mmCIF file of C-alpha atoms in Angstrom:
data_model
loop_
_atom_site.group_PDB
_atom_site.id
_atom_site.type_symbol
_atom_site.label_atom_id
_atom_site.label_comp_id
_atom_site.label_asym_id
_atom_site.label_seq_id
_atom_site.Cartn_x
_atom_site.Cartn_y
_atom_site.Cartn_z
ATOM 1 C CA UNK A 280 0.000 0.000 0.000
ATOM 2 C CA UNK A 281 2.799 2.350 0.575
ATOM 3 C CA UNK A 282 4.628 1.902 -2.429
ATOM 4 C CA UNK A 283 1.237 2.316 -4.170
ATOM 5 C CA UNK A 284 0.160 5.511 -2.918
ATOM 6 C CA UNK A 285 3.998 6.893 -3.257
ATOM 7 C CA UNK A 286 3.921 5.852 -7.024
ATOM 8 C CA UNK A 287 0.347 7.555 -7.053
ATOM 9 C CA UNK A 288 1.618 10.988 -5.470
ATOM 10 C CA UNK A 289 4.496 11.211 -8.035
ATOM 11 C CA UNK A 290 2.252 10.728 -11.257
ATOM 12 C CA UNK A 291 2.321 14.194 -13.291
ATOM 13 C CA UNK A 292 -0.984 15.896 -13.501
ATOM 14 C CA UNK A 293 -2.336 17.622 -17.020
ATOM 15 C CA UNK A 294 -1.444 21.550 -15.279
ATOM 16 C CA UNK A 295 1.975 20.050 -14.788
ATOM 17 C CA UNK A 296 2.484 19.108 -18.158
ATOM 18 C CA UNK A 297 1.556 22.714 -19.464
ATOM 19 C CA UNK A 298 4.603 24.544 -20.879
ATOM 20 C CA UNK A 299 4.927 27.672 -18.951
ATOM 21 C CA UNK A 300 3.386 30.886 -20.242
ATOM 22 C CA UNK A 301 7.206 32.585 -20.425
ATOM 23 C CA UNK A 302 8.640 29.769 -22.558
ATOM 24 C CA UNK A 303 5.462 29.906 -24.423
ATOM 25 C CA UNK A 304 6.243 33.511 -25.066
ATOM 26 C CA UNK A 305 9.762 32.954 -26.149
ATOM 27 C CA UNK A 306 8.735 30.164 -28.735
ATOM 28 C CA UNK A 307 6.446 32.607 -30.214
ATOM 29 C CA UNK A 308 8.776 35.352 -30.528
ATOM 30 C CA UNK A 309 10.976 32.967 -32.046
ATOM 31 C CA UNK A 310 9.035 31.680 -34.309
ATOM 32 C CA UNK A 311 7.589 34.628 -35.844
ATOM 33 C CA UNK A 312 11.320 36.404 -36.030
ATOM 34 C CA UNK A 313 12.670 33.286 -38.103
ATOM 35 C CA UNK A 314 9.629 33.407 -40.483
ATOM 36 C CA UNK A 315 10.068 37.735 -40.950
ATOM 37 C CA UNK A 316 13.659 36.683 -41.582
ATOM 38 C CA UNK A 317 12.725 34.572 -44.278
ATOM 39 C CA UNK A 318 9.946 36.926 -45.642
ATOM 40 C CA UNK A 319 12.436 39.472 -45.902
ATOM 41 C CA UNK A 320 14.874 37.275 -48.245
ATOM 42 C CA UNK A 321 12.209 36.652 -49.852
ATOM 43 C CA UNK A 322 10.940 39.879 -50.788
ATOM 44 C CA UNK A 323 14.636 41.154 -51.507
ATOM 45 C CA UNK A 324 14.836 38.610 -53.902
ATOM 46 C CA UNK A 325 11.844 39.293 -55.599
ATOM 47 C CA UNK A 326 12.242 43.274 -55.526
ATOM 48 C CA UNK A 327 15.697 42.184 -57.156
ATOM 49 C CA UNK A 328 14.235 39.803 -60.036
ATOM 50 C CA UNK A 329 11.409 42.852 -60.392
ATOM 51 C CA UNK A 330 13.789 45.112 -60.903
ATOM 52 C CA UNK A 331 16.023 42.968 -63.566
ATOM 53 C CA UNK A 332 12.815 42.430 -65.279
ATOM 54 C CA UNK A 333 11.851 45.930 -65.603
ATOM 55 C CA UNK A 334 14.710 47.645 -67.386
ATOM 56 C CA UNK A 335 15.629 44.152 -69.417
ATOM 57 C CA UNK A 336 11.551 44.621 -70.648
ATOM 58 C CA UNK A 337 12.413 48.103 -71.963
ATOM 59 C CA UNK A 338 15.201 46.882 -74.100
ATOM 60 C CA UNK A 339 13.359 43.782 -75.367
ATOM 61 C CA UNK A 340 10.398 45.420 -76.009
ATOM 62 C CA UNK A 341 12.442 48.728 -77.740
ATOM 63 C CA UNK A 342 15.130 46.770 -79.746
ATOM 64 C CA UNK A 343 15.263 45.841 -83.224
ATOM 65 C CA UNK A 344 15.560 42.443 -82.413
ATOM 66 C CA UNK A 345 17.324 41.642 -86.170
ATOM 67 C CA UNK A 346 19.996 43.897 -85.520
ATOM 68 C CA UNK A 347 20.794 41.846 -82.112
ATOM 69 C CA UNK A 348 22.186 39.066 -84.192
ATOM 70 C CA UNK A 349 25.251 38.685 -86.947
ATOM 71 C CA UNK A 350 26.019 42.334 -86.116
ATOM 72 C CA UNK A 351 29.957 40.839 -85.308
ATOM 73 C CA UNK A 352 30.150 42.934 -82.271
ATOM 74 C CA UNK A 353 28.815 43.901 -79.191
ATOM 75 C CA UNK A 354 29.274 47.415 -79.131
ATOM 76 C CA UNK A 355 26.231 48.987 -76.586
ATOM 77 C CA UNK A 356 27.834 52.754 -76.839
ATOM 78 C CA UNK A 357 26.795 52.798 -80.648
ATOM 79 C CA UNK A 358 23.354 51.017 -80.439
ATOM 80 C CA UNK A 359 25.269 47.427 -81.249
ATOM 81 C CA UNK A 360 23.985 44.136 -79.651
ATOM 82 C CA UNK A 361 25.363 41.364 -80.782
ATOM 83 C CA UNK A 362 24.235 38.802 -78.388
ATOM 84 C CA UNK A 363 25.963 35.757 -80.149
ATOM 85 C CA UNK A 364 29.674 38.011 -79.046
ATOM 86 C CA UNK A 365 28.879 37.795 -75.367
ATOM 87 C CA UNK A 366 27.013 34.271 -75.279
ATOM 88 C CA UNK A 367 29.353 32.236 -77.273
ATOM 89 C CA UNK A 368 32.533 33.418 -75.004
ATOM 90 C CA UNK A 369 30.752 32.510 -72.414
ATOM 91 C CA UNK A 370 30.349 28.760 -73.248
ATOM 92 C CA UNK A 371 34.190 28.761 -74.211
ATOM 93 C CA UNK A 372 35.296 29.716 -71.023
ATOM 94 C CA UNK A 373 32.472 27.813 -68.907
ATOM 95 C CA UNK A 374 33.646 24.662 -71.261
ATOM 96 C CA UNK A 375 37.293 25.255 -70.500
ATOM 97 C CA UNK A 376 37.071 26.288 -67.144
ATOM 98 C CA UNK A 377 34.668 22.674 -66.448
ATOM 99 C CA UNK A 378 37.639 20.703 -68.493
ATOM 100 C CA UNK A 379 40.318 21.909 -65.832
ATOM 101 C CA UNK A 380 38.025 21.358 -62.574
ATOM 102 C CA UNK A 381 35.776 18.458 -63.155
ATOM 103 C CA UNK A 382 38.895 15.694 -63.358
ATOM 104 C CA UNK A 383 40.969 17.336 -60.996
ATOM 105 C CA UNK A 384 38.240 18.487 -58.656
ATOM 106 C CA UNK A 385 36.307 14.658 -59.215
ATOM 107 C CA UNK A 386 39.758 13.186 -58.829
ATOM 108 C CA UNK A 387 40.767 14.879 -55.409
ATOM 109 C CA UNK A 388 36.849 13.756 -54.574
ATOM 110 C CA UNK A 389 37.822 10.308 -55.279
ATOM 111 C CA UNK A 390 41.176 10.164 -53.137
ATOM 112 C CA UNK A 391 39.818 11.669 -50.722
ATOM 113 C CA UNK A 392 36.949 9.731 -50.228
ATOM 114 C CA UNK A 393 38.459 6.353 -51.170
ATOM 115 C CA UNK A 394 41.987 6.227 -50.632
ATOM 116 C CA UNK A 395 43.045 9.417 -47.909
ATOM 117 C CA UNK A 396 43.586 8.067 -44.482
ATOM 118 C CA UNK A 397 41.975 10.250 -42.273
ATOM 119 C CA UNK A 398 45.939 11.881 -41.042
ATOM 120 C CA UNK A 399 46.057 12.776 -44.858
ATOM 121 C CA UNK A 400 42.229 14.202 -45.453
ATOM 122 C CA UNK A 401 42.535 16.167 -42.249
ATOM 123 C CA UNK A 402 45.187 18.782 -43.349
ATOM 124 C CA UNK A 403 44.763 18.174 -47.517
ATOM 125 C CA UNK A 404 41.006 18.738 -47.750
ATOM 126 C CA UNK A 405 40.913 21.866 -45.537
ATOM 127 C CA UNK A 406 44.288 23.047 -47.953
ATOM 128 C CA UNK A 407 42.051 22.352 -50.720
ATOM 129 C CA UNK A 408 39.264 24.641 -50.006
ATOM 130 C CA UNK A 409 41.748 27.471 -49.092
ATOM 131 C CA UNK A 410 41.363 27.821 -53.182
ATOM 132 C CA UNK A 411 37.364 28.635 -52.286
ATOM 133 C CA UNK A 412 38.766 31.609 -50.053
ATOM 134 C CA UNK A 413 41.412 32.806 -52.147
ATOM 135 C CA UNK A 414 39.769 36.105 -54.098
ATOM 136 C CA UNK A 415 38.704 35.948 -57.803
ATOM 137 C CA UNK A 416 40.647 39.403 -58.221
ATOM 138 C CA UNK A 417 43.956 37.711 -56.936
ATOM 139 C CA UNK A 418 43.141 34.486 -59.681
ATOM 140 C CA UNK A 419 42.278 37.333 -62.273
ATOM 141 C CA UNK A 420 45.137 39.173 -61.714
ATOM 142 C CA UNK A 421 47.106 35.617 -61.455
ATOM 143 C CA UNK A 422 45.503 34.872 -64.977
ATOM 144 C CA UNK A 423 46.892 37.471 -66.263
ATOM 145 C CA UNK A 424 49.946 38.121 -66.003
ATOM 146 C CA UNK A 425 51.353 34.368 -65.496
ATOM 147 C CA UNK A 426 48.664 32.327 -66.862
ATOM 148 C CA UNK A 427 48.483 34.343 -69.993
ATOM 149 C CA UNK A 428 51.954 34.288 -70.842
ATOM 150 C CA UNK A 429 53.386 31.521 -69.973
ATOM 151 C CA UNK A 430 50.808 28.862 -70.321
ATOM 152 C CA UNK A 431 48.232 30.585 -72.958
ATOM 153 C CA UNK A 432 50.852 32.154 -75.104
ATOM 154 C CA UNK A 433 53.632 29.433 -75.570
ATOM 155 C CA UNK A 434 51.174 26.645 -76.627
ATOM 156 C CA UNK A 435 51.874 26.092 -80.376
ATOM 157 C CA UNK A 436 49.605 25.233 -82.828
ATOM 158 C CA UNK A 437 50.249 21.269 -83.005
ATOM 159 C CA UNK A 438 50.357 21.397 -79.556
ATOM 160 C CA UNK A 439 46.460 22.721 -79.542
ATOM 161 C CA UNK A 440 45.821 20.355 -81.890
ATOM 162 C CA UNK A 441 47.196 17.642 -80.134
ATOM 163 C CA UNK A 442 45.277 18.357 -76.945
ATOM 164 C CA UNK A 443 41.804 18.920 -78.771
ATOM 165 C CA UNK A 444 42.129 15.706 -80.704
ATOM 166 C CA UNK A 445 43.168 13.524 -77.176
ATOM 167 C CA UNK A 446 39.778 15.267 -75.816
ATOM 168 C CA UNK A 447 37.698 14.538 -78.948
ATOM 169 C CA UNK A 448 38.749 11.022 -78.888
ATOM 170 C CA UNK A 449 38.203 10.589 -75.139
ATOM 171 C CA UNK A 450 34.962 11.696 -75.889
ATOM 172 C CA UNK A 451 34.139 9.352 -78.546
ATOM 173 C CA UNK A 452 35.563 6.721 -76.511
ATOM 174 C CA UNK A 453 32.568 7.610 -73.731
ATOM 175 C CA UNK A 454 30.024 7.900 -76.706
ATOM 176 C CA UNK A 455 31.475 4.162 -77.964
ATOM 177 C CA UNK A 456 31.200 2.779 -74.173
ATOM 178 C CA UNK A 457 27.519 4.080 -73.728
ATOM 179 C CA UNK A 458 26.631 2.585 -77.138
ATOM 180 C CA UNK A 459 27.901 -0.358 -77.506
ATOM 181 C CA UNK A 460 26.110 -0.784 -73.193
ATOM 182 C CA UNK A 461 23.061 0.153 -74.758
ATOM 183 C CA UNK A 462 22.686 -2.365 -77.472
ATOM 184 C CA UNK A 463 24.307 -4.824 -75.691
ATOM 185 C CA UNK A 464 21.446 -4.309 -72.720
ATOM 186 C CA UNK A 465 18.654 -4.361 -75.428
ATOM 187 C CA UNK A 466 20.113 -7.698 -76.928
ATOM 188 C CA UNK A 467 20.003 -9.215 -73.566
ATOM 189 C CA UNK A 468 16.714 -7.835 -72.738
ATOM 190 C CA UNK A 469 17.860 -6.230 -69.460
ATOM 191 C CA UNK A 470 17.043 -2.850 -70.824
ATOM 192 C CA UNK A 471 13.314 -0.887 -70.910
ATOM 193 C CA UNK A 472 12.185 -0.895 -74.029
ATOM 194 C CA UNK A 473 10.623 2.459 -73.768
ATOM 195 C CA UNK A 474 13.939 3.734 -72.364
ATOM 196 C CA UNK A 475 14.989 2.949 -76.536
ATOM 197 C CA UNK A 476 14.323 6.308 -77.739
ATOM 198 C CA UNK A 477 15.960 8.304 -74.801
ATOM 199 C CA UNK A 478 19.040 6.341 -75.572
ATOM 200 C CA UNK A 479 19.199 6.753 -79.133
ATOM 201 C CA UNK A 480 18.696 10.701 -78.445
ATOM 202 C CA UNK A 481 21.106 10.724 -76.019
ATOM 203 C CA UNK A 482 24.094 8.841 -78.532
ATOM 204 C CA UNK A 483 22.588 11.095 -81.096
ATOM 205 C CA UNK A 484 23.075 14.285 -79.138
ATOM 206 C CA UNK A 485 26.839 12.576 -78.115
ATOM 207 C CA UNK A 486 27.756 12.161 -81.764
ATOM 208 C CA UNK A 487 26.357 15.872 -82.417
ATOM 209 C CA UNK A 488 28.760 17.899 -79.911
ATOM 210 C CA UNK A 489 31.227 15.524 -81.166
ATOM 211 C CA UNK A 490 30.630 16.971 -84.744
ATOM 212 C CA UNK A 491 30.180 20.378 -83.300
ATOM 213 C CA UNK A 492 33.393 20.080 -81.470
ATOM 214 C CA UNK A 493 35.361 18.511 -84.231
ATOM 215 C CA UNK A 494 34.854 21.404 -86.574
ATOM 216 C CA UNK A 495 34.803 23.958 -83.470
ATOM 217 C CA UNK A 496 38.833 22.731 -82.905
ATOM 218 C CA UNK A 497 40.090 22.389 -86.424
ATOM 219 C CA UNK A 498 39.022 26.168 -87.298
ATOM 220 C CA UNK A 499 40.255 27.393 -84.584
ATOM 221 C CA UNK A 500 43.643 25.379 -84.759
ATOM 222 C CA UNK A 501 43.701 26.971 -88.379
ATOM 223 C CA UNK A 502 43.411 30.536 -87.288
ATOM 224 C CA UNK A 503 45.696 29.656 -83.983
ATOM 225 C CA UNK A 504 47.440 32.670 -83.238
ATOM 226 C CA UNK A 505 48.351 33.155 -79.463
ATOM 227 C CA UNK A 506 49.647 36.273 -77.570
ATOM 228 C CA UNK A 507 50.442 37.280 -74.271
ATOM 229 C CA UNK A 508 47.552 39.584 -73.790
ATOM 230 C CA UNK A 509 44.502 38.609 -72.005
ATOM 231 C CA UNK A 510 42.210 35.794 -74.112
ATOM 232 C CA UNK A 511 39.458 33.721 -73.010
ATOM 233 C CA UNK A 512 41.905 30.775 -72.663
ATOM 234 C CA UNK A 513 43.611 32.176 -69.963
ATOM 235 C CA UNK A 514 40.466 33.174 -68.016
ATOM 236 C CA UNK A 515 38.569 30.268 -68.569
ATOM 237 C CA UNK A 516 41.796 28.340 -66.934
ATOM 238 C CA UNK A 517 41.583 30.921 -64.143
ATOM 239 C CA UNK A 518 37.742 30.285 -63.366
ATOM 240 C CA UNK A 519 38.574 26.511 -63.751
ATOM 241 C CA UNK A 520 41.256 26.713 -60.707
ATOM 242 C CA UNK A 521 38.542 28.760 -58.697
ATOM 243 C CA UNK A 522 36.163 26.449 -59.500
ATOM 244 C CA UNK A 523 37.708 22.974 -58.324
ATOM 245 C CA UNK A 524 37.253 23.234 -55.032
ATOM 246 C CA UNK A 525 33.474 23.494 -55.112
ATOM 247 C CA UNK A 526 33.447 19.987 -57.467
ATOM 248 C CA UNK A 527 35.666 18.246 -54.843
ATOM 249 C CA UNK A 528 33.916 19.200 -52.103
ATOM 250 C CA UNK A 529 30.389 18.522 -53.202
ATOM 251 C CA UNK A 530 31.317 15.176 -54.946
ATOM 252 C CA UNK A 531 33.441 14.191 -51.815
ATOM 253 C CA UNK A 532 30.219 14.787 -49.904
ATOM 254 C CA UNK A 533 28.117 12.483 -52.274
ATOM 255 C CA UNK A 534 30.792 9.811 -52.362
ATOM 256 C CA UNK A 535 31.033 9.954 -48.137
ATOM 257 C CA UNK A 536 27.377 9.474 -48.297
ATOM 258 C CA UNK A 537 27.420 6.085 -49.907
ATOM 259 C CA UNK A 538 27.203 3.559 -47.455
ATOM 260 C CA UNK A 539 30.263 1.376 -46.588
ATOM 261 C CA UNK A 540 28.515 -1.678 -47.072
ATOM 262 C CA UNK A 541 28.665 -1.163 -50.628
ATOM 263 C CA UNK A 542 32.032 -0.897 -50.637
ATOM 264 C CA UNK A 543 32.559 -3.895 -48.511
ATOM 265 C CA UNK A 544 30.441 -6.268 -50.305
ATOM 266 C CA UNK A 545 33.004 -4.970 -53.674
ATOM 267 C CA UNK A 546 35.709 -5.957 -51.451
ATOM 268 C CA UNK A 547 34.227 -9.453 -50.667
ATOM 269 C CA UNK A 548 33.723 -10.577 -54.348
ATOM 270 C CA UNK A 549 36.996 -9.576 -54.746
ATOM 271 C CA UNK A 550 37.118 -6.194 -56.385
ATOM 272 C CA UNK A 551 40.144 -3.801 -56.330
ATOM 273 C CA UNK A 552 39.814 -0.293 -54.604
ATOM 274 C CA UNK A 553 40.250 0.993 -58.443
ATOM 275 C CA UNK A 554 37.091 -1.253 -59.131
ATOM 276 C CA UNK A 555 35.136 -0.544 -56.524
ATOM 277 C CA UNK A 556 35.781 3.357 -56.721
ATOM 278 C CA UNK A 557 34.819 3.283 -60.004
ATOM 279 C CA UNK A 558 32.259 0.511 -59.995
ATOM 280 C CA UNK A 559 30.471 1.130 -57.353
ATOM 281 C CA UNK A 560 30.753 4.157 -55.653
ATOM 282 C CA UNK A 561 30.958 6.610 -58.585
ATOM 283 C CA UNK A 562 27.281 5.202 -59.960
ATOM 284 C CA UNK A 563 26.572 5.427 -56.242
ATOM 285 C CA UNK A 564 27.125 9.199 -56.005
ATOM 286 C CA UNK A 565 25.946 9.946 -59.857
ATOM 287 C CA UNK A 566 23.305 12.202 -58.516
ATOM 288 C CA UNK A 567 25.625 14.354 -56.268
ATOM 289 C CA UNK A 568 28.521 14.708 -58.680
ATOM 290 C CA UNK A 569 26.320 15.531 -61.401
ATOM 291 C CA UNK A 570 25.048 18.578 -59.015
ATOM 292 C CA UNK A 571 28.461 19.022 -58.249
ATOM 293 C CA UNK A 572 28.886 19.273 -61.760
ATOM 294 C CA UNK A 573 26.547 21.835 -62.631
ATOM 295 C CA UNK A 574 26.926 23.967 -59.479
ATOM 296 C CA UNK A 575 29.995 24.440 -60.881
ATOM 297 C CA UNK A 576 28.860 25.338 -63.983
ATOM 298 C CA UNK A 577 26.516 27.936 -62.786
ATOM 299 C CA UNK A 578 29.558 29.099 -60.590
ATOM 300 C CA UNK A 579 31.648 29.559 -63.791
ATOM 301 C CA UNK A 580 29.225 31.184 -65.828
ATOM 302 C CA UNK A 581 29.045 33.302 -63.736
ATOM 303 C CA UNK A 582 32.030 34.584 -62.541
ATOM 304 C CA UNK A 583 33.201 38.280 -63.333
ATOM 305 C CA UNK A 584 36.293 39.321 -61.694
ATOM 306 C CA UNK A 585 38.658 36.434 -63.482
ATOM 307 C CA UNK A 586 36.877 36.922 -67.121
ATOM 308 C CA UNK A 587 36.804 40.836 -66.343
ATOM 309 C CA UNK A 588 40.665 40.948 -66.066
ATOM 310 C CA UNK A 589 41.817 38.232 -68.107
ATOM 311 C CA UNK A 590 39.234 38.155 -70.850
ATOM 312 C CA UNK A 591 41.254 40.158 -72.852
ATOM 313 C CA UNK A 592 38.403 42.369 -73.904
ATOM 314 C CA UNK A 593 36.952 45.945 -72.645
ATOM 315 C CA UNK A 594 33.885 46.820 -72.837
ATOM 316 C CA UNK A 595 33.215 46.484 -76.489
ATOM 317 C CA UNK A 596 34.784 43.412 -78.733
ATOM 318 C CA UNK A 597 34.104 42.136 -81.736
ATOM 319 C CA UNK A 598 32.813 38.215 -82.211
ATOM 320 C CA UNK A 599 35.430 35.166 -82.008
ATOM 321 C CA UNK A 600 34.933 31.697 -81.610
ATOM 322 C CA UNK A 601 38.530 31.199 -80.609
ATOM 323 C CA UNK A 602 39.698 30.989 -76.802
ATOM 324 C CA UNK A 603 43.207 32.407 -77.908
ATOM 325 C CA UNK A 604 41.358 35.764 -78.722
ATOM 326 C CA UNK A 605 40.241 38.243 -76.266
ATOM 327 C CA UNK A 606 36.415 38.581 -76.175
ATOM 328 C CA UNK A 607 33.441 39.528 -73.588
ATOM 329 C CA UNK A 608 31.219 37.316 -71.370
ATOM 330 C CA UNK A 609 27.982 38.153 -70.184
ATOM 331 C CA UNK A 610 29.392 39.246 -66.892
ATOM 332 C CA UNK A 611 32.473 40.645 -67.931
ATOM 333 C CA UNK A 612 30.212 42.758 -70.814
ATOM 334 C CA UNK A 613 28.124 43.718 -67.393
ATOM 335 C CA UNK A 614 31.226 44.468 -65.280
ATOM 336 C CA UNK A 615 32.828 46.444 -68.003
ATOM 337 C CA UNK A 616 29.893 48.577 -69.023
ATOM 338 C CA UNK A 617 28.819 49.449 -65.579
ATOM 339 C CA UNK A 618 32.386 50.297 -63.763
ATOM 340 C CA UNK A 619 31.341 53.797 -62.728
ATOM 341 C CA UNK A 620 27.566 54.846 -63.586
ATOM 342 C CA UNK A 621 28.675 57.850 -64.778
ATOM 343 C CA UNK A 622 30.188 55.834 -67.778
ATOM 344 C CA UNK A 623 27.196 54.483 -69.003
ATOM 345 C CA UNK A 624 26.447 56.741 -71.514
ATOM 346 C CA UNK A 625 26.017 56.293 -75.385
ATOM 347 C CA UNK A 626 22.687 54.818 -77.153
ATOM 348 C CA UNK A 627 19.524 55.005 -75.313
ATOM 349 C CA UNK A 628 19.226 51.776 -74.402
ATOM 350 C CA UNK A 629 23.215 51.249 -73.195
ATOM 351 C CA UNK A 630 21.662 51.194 -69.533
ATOM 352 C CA UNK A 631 18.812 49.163 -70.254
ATOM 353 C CA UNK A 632 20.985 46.451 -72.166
ATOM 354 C CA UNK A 633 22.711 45.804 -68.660
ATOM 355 C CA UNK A 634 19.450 44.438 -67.444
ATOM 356 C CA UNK A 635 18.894 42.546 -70.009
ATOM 357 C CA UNK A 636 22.253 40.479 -70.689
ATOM 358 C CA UNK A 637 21.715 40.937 -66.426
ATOM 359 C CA UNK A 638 17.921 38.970 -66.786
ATOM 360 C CA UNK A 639 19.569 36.291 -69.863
ATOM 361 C CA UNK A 640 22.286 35.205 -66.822
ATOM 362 C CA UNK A 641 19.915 34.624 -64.562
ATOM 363 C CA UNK A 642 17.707 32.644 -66.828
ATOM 364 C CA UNK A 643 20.628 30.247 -67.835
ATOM 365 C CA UNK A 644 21.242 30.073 -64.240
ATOM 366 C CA UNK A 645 17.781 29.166 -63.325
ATOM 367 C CA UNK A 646 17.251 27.032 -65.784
ATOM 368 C CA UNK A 647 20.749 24.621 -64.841
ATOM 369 C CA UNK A 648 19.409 24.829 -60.954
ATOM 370 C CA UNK A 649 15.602 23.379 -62.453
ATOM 371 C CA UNK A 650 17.808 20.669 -64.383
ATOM 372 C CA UNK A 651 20.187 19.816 -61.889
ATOM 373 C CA UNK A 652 16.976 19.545 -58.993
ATOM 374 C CA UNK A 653 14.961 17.301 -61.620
ATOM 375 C CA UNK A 654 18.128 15.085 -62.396
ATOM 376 C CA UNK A 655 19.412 14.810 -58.787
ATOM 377 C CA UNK A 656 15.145 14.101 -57.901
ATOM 378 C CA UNK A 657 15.197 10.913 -60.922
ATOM 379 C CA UNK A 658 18.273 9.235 -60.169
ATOM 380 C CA UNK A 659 18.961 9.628 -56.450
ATOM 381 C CA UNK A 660 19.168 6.626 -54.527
ATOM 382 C CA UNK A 661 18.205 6.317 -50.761
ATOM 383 C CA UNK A 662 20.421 3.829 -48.491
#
């Protein structure tokens, strides 16, 4: 009976069990002050995209749109807007600056995911993401005056040649490998059969940029002549080198995340580290480096400092498909144009054109975040 009536005495009652009216208070207060916090990012944001959408909607809707196209030359001051001269530098340094970070920055991933010990990872990974914190101006400036002239400027023609043709084969070599696993899955019968016409289009689109590419490198290997100046070469390099860190890090993230059993069942039938680094984890993580991959993109199309200095361009510049030649990107045309507002002066709509090559960047961005999320969404696996 005692212990009875002791238990009985200690059972909570429902006032007990109340959360007091002062922590009540602070949860409120805390509540609502997160959510104004993210109201107010929120509307900044969309005062920001209003804005870019207002002045880019007096240029589109004021432009002669056929005079914005095969014009050779971006030239705002006079009335010119070639958008093909700021677009298609763009790609060539977002291409070469992806074809300097995605091995290196996939291959750090890998080691040190796979092979680091954790002595090793705990002083290289933190010096690899000092690169993250090291200032674009410093890599512009860097690109510049060493990258420029001493890299850019002493590569000879063969050599070009030499180095396209290695990265158009290795890229027919991936086309071959994803073939010739395609057919042989649809002669087995392991394959969808609906998935048949996404594959086709996607060894169809391979063999296209390998065309593109092809003809891309041999006319610019005919008109190769380098200089020591500023070119898109030498700032897409720079952006590449400011870019690896972000594909190692988010890769090595995506690769930690696998789960070790995977890599121990590899082991137990036998597999190599090689193998199962390449076999196993790598497919693993496909959703994470591919993010990786186009973060990085976005980051590189996107970057201004590097291209502003090294581009080799001011704010005017005449079209060139060549990365030896000095041209404008998108931000670089933006940077350029705007340095002082004073200085935008010319045309009537030289102001409003910053907007709109402004509203076009964000657009591309968007549209790689949407593709990356509904990639990442298809293909991720859950462990």
């Amino acid at each position: 009976m005692t212990g009875t009536s002791v238990v009985a005495s200690e059972r909570l009652t429902a006032d007990q069990l109340q959360i007091a009216p002062s922590r009540r208070h602070r949860e409120v207060v805390i509540r609502y002050t997160l959510l104004v916090t993210a109201l107010v990012s929120v509307l900044v944001s969309t005062l920001i995209v209003l804005s870019l959408v207002r002045e880019a909607w007096t240029f589109i809707t004021e432009v002669v749109w056929a005079d914005t196209w095969g014009r050779q030359g971006w030239f705002p001051r006079r009335g010119l807007y070639d958008i093909p001269t700021i677009i298609v530098p763009s790609l060539i340094v977002t291409g070469i600056a992806m074809v300097v970070a995605a091995p290196l920055g996939l291959g750090a991933a890998v080691y040190l995911s796979e092979y680091a010990n954790q002595r090793v990872r705990a002083w290289l990974k933190p010096a690899l993401e000092i690169l993250a914190g090291i200032p674009s101006v410093v890599l512009g400036f860097f690109a510049l005056t060493w990258i420029a002239p001493n890299l850019v400027g002493r590569i000879g023609r063969s050599t070009f040649l030499v180095l396209g043709a290695a990265i158009l084969i290795g890229y027919a070599a991936v086309a071959a490998v994803i073939a010739r696993n395609r057919i042989k899955q649809y002669r087995e019968g392991v394959a969808d059969p609906s998935a048949r016409i996404g594959a086709a289009a996607a060894i169809a689109m391979l063999v296209l940029v390998f065309a593109v590419a092809a003809g891309w490198t041999l006319n610019v290997w005919l008109d190769f002549a380098p200089n020591n100046a500023g070119s898109l070469a030498a700032a897409g390099i720079g952006v590449g080198i400011l870019t690896i860190p972000l594909v190692a890090s988010i890769s090595e993230d995506a690769m930690a995340a696998v789960p070790d059993s995977l890599r121990e069942a590899s082991a137990g039938l036998g597999a190599r580290k090689l193998s199962t680094a390449t076999a196993v984890v790598l497919p693993a993580a496909v959703s994470g480096i591919v993010a990786a991959f186009i973060v990085a993109v976005s980051r590189a199309i996107g970057e201004t400092m590097v291209v502003f200095m090294a581009g080799g361009a001011a704010d005017a510049a005449r079209f060139t498909d060549s990365p030896f030649d000095g041209g404008l990107t998108m931000t670089a045309a933006m940077a350029s144009l705007a340095s002082g507002t004073d200085n935008v002066v010319g045309e009537g709509l030289t102001f409003q054109s910053l907007y709109f090559v402004g509203l076009l960047l964000f657009l591309i961005t968007l549209a790689l975040n949407v593709i990356a999320a509904r990639f990442v969404s298809r293909v991720r696996e859950a462990y």
